[in-house]
Coordinates of C-alpha atoms in Angstrom, one line a residue:
M1102 CA 157.1 -17.6 31.5
H1103 CA 156.0 -19.5 28.6
P1104 CA 155.6 -17.5 25.4
A1105 CA 152.2 -19.0 24.7
S1106 CA 151.0 -17.8 28.1
L1107 CA 152.4 -14.4 27.6
A1108 CA 150.7 -14.1 24.3
A1109 CA 147.4 -15.2 25.8
A1110 CA 147.8 -12.7 28.6
G1111 CA 148.5 -9.8 26.3
T1112 CA 145.6 -10.5 24.0
P1113 CA 142.1 -9.4 25.2
R1114 CA 139.6 -12.2 25.7
Q1115 CA 136.7 -12.1 23.2
P1116 CA 133.2 -12.9 24.4
S1117 CA 132.0 -16.3 23.7
K1118 CA 129.3 -16.6 21.0
R1119 CA 126.3 -18.7 21.8
R1120 CA 125.0 -20.7 18.8
I1121 CA 121.2 -20.5 18.6
P1122 CA 119.7 -23.3 16.6
V1123 CA 117.6 -22.1 13.7
S1124 CA 114.2 -23.6 13.5
Q1125 CA 113.5 -25.4 10.3
P1126 CA 110.1 -25.3 8.6
G1127 CA 107.9 -27.9 10.1
M1128 CA 109.9 -28.0 13.4
A1129 CA 108.7 -26.7 16.8
D1130 CA 109.9 -23.4 18.3
P1131 CA 113.1 -24.1 20.4
H1132 CA 111.8 -21.8 23.2
Q1133 CA 108.5 -23.8 23.4
L1134 CA 108.3 -26.3 26.2
F1135 CA 105.7 -28.5 24.5
D1136 CA 105.0 -29.3 20.9
D1137 CA 101.9 -27.7 19.4
T1138 CA 100.0 -30.4 17.7
S1139 CA 96.7 -28.5 17.3
S1140 CA 97.5 -27.2 13.8
A1141 CA 98.6 -30.5 12.6
Q1142 CA 95.5 -32.2 13.9
S1143 CA 93.3 -29.5 12.3
R1144 CA 95.0 -29.9 9.0
V1145 CA 94.5 -33.7 9.2
Y1146 CA 90.9 -33.3 10.3
G1147 CA 90.2 -30.8 7.5
A1148 CA 91.8 -33.2 5.0
Q1149 CA 89.6 -36.0 6.3
R1150 CA 86.4 -33.9 6.1
G1151 CA 86.7 -33.5 2.4
P1152 CA 85.2 -30.8 0.3
S1153 CA 82.1 -30.3 2.4
S1154 CA 82.5 -27.8 5.3
L1155 CA 79.9 -29.8 7.4
G1156 CA 81.7 -33.1 7.2
Y1157 CA 79.2 -34.6 4.7
H1158 CA 79.8 -35.5 1.1
A1159 CA 78.6 -32.6 -1.1
P1160 CA 76.1 -33.7 -3.8
S1161 CA 77.6 -33.9 -7.1
T1162 CA 76.4 -31.2 -9.6
S1163 CA 76.7 -33.7 -12.4
S1164 CA 74.0 -35.9 -10.8
Q1165 CA 71.6 -33.0 -10.5
A1166 CA 72.1 -32.0 -14.1
A1167 CA 71.6 -35.6 -15.1
F1168 CA 68.3 -35.7 -13.2
L1169 CA 67.0 -32.5 -14.8
D1170 CA 68.1 -33.6 -18.3
D1171 CA 66.3 -37.0 -17.8
P1172 CA 63.3 -37.0 -20.1
V1173 CA 61.3 -39.2 -17.7
S1174 CA 61.7 -36.6 -14.9
N1175 CA 60.6 -33.8 -17.3
M1176 CA 57.6 -35.8 -18.3
A1177 CA 56.6 -36.3 -14.7
M1178 CA 57.0 -32.6 -13.8
A1179 CA 54.8 -31.7 -16.8
Y1180 CA 52.2 -34.2 -15.9
G1181 CA 52.1 -33.0 -12.3
S1182 CA 51.7 -29.4 -13.5
S1183 CA 48.8 -30.4 -15.7
L1184 CA 47.1 -32.3 -12.9
A1185 CA 47.4 -29.3 -10.6
A1186 CA 45.8 -27.0 -13.2
Q1187 CA 43.0 -29.5 -13.9
G1188 CA 42.3 -29.8 -10.1
K1189 CA 42.2 -26.0 -9.7
E1190 CA 39.7 -25.7 -12.6
L1191 CA 37.6 -28.5 -11.2
V1192 CA 37.5 -26.9 -7.7
D1193 CA 36.5 -23.5 -9.2
K1194 CA 33.7 -25.1 -11.2
N1195 CA 32.3 -27.0 -8.2
I1196 CA 32.5 -24.0 -5.9
D1197 CA 30.6 -21.9 -8.4
R1198 CA 28.0 -24.7 -8.8
F1199 CA 27.2 -25.1 -5.1
I1200 CA 28.1 -21.5 -4.0
P1201 CA 27.3 -19.1 -6.8
I1202 CA 30.0 -16.5 -6.0
T1203 CA 29.4 -14.6 -9.2
K1204 CA 25.7 -14.2 -8.3
L1205 CA 26.4 -13.2 -4.7
K1206 CA 28.6 -10.4 -6.0
Y1207 CA 25.6 -8.9 -7.7
Y1208 CA 23.6 -8.8 -4.4
F1209 CA 26.4 -7.0 -2.6
A1210 CA 27.0 -4.3 -5.3
V1211 CA 25.6 -1.5 -3.1
D1212 CA 26.7 1.9 -2.0
T1213 CA 25.8 4.4 0.7
L1214 CA 23.1 6.1 -1.3
Y1215 CA 21.4 2.9 -2.1
V1216 CA 21.4 1.8 1.5
G1217 CA 19.8 5.1 2.6
K1218 CA 17.1 4.9 -0.1
K1219 CA 16.4 1.3 0.7
L1220 CA 16.0 1.9 4.4
G1221 CA 13.6 4.8 3.6
L1222 CA 11.7 2.5 1.3
L1223 CA 11.3 -0.1 4.0
F1224 CA 10.0 2.4 6.6
F1225 CA 7.9 4.4 4.1
P1226 CA 6.8 2.2 1.2
Y1227 CA 3.6 4.2 0.8
L1228 CA 5.4 7.1 -0.9
H1229 CA 7.0 4.9 -3.6
Q1230 CA 5.3 4.6 -6.9
D1231 CA 7.5 2.7 -9.4
W1232 CA 8.2 -0.8 -8.2
E1233 CA 9.5 -2.3 -11.5
V1234 CA 13.0 -3.7 -11.5
Q1235 CA 15.2 -2.1 -14.2
Y1236 CA 16.9 -4.4 -16.7
Q1237 CA 19.8 -3.9 -19.1
Q1238 CA 20.0 -6.5 -21.9
D1239 CA 17.8 -9.0 -20.1
T1240 CA 20.0 -8.7 -17.0
P1241 CA 18.8 -6.8 -13.9
V1242 CA 21.0 -3.8 -13.1
A1243 CA 23.1 -3.7 -9.9
P1244 CA 21.3 -2.7 -6.7
R1245 CA 23.2 0.5 -6.4
F1246 CA 21.6 1.7 -9.6
D1247 CA 18.0 0.5 -8.8
V1248 CA 16.4 0.8 -5.4
N1249 CA 13.8 -1.9 -6.3
A1250 CA 16.5 -4.5 -6.8
P1251 CA 17.0 -7.0 -4.0
D1252 CA 20.3 -7.1 -2.1
L1253 CA 21.9 -9.2 0.6
Y1254 CA 23.9 -6.4 2.3
I1255 CA 21.1 -4.9 4.3
P1256 CA 19.6 -8.3 5.4
A1257 CA 23.0 -9.6 6.5
M1258 CA 23.9 -6.5 8.4
A1259 CA 20.4 -6.3 9.9
F1260 CA 20.6 -9.9 11.1
I1261 CA 23.9 -9.3 12.8
T1262 CA 22.6 -6.1 14.3
Y1263 CA 19.5 -7.9 15.5
V1264 CA 21.6 -10.5 17.4
L1265 CA 23.7 -7.7 19.0
V1266 CA 20.6 -5.7 20.0
A1267 CA 19.0 -8.9 21.4
G1268 CA 22.2 -9.4 23.5
L1269 CA 21.9 -5.8 24.7
A1270 CA 18.3 -6.3 25.7
L1271 CA 19.0 -9.5 27.5
G1272 CA 21.9 -7.8 29.3
T1273 CA 19.8 -5.0 30.6
Q1274 CA 17.4 -7.5 32.1
D1275 CA 20.2 -9.6 33.7
R1276 CA 19.3 -12.5 31.5
F1277 CA 22.3 -12.5 29.2
S1278 CA 24.2 -15.7 28.5
P1279 CA 26.1 -17.0 25.5
D1280 CA 23.8 -20.0 25.2
L1281 CA 20.7 -17.8 25.2
L1282 CA 22.2 -15.5 22.6
G1283 CA 23.1 -18.4 20.4
L1284 CA 19.6 -19.8 20.8
Q1285 CA 18.2 -16.4 19.7
A1286 CA 20.4 -16.3 16.5
S1287 CA 19.8 -20.0 15.6
S1288 CA 16.0 -19.5 16.0
A1289 CA 16.0 -16.6 13.6
L1290 CA 18.0 -18.5 11.1
A1291 CA 15.8 -21.6 11.5
W1292 CA 12.6 -19.5 10.9
L1293 CA 14.2 -17.9 7.8
T1294 CA 15.1 -21.3 6.4
L1295 CA 11.6 -22.7 7.0
E1296 CA 10.2 -19.6 5.2
V1297 CA 12.3 -20.1 2.2
L1298 CA 11.6 -23.8 1.9
A1299 CA 7.8 -23.3 2.4
I1300 CA 7.7 -20.6 -0.3
L1301 CA 9.7 -22.8 -2.8
L1302 CA 7.4 -25.7 -2.1
S1303 CA 4.3 -23.6 -2.6
L1304 CA 5.7 -22.1 -5.9
Y1305 CA 6.3 -25.7 -7.1
L1306 CA 2.9 -26.9 -6.2
V1307 CA 1.1 -23.9 -7.7
T1308 CA 3.4 -24.2 -10.8
V1309 CA 4.4 -20.6 -10.9
N1310 CA 6.8 -19.6 -13.7
T1311 CA 8.7 -16.8 -12.1
D1312 CA 12.2 -15.4 -12.1
L1313 CA 12.2 -15.3 -8.3
T1314 CA 15.3 -17.1 -7.2
T1315 CA 16.2 -18.6 -3.8
I1316 CA 18.6 -15.7 -3.1
D1317 CA 15.9 -13.2 -3.9
L1318 CA 13.7 -14.9 -1.3
V1319 CA 16.4 -14.7 1.3
A1320 CA 16.9 -11.0 0.5
F1321 CA 13.2 -10.1 0.7
L1322 CA 12.6 -12.2 3.8
G1323 CA 15.6 -10.7 5.5
Y1324 CA 14.3 -7.1 5.3
K1325 CA 12.1 -7.7 8.3
Y1326 CA 15.1 -7.6 10.6
V1327 CA 15.3 -3.9 10.0
G1328 CA 11.9 -3.4 11.6
M1329 CA 12.7 -5.8 14.4
I1330 CA 15.8 -3.8 15.3
G1331 CA 13.7 -0.6 15.4
G1332 CA 11.1 -2.1 17.6
V1333 CA 13.5 -3.6 20.2
L1334 CA 15.5 -0.3 20.4
M1335 CA 12.4 1.7 21.0
G1336 CA 11.3 -0.8 23.6
L1337 CA 14.6 -0.4 25.4
L1338 CA 14.3 3.4 25.4
F1339 CA 10.5 3.9 26.0
G1340 CA 9.3 0.6 27.3
K1341 CA 6.3 -1.5 26.0
T1342 CA 4.6 1.5 24.5
G1343 CA 7.5 2.5 22.2
Y1344 CA 8.0 -1.1 21.3
Y1345 CA 4.4 -1.7 20.1
L1346 CA 4.1 1.6 18.3
V1347 CA 7.4 1.3 16.3
L1348 CA 7.0 -2.4 15.7
G1349 CA 3.3 -2.0 14.6
W1350 CA 4.5 0.7 12.1
C1351 CA 7.3 -1.5 10.8
C1352 CA 4.9 -4.5 10.5
V1353 CA 2.5 -2.6 8.3
S1354 CA 5.3 -1.2 6.3
I1355 CA 6.9 -4.6 5.6
F1356 CA 3.5 -6.0 4.7
V1357 CA 2.9 -3.3 2.1
F1358 CA 6.5 -3.6 0.8
M1359 CA 6.2 -7.4 0.4
I1360 CA 2.8 -7.1 -1.4
R1361 CA 4.0 -4.6 -3.9
T1362 CA 7.3 -6.4 -4.5
L1363 CA 6.2 -10.0 -4.8
R1364 CA 3.1 -9.3 -6.9
L1365 CA 5.5 -8.4 -9.7
K1366 CA 7.4 -11.6 -9.2
I1367 CA 4.6 -14.1 -8.5
L1368 CA 1.9 -12.5 -10.6
A1369 CA 4.2 -11.9 -13.5
E1370 CA 1.7 -13.0 -16.2
A1371 CA -1.1 -10.8 -14.9
A1372 CA 1.2 -7.8 -14.5
A1373 CA 2.6 -8.3 -18.0
E1374 CA -0.9 -8.1 -19.5
G1375 CA -1.8 -5.1 -17.4
V1376 CA -5.2 -6.5 -16.2
P1377 CA -6.0 -9.1 -13.5
V1378 CA -6.6 -12.5 -15.0
R1379 CA -9.4 -14.4 -13.4
G1380 CA -8.9 -18.0 -12.6
A1381 CA -8.1 -20.5 -9.9
R1382 CA -4.3 -20.4 -10.6
N1383 CA -4.1 -16.6 -10.3
Q1384 CA -6.2 -16.8 -7.1
L1385 CA -3.7 -19.2 -5.7
R1386 CA -0.9 -16.9 -6.6
M1387 CA -2.6 -14.0 -4.9
Y1388 CA -3.2 -16.1 -1.8
L1389 CA 0.4 -17.1 -1.8
T1390 CA 1.6 -13.5 -2.0
M1391 CA -0.7 -12.5 0.8
A1392 CA 0.4 -15.4 3.0
V1393 CA 4.1 -14.5 2.5
A1394 CA 3.5 -10.9 3.3
A1395 CA 1.3 -11.7 6.3
A1396 CA 3.9 -14.0 7.8
Q1397 CA 6.4 -11.2 8.2
P1398 CA 4.7 -9.2 10.9
L1399 CA 3.9 -12.4 12.8
L1400 CA 7.6 -13.5 12.8
M1401 CA 8.7 -10.0 13.7
Y1402 CA 6.6 -10.1 16.8
W1403 CA 7.4 -13.7 17.7
L1404 CA 11.2 -13.1 17.6
T1405 CA 11.1 -9.8 19.6
F1406 CA 8.3 -9.8 22.1
H1407 CA 10.4 -11.6 24.8
L1408 CA 13.2 -9.1 24.5
V1409 CA 11.2 -6.2 25.9
R1410 CA 9.9 -6.3 29.5

């Protein structure tokens, strides 16, 4: 045998070593069938998008700073702020001119004790002696400190309650409808407006110098709704008899209340002197006071008689 073959036969055969290629950075995995191009595309797409994450060009901070530092823009901002302040001041002045909010706050400065005393005064004015309105440094005190002071809380609440009671009365008679209830409320407001305008015109024609304001008139004329509520409720409970009895009492009470209240407002000169002043002008003032007081019972009956059957 050949010596080389003997040497090969005597030497054990070594296992063959398989050379596995080493993947270089940036090269694909040798065991992967297809190349993964998603990461490369994402990197390219991210590079194309630029610094903004949404794919839009981000605004430059230098341009914003330049706009804020621009004296023209600062002047425009200051001018706009001054215009806004002037507009707010102008609106406040006009609102206070046409809608005297400050004066309205005075007429709603009431409390529970005042409301109770005022309602008692409206139903029983015969027991009250002092009808003078109290003043503090030429300014009338708030209604919660003086039961003689006019307020708008009781007239407003009485008007709303009157509308609700009217709806209840119409409902018990199977005559309720939104249109009829709205007509009832609008009629009451229309009569109140006509009363105020007629009294203001009469005061102007008679040339009465008085501190009686339009809001005072609305307050005094609105007190009749309290008696109207009582009359309608008694009519619903006791029929026509209860209606006429309670409404008659309330009519007499409101007549006395208006006479004793308005005589200090309309007949201010005579009341200040302490003696009745004879003359045609004072007689006209007295007639005007009587007419305003007498109109209250008539309107109380006119606005409620159809609600009780």
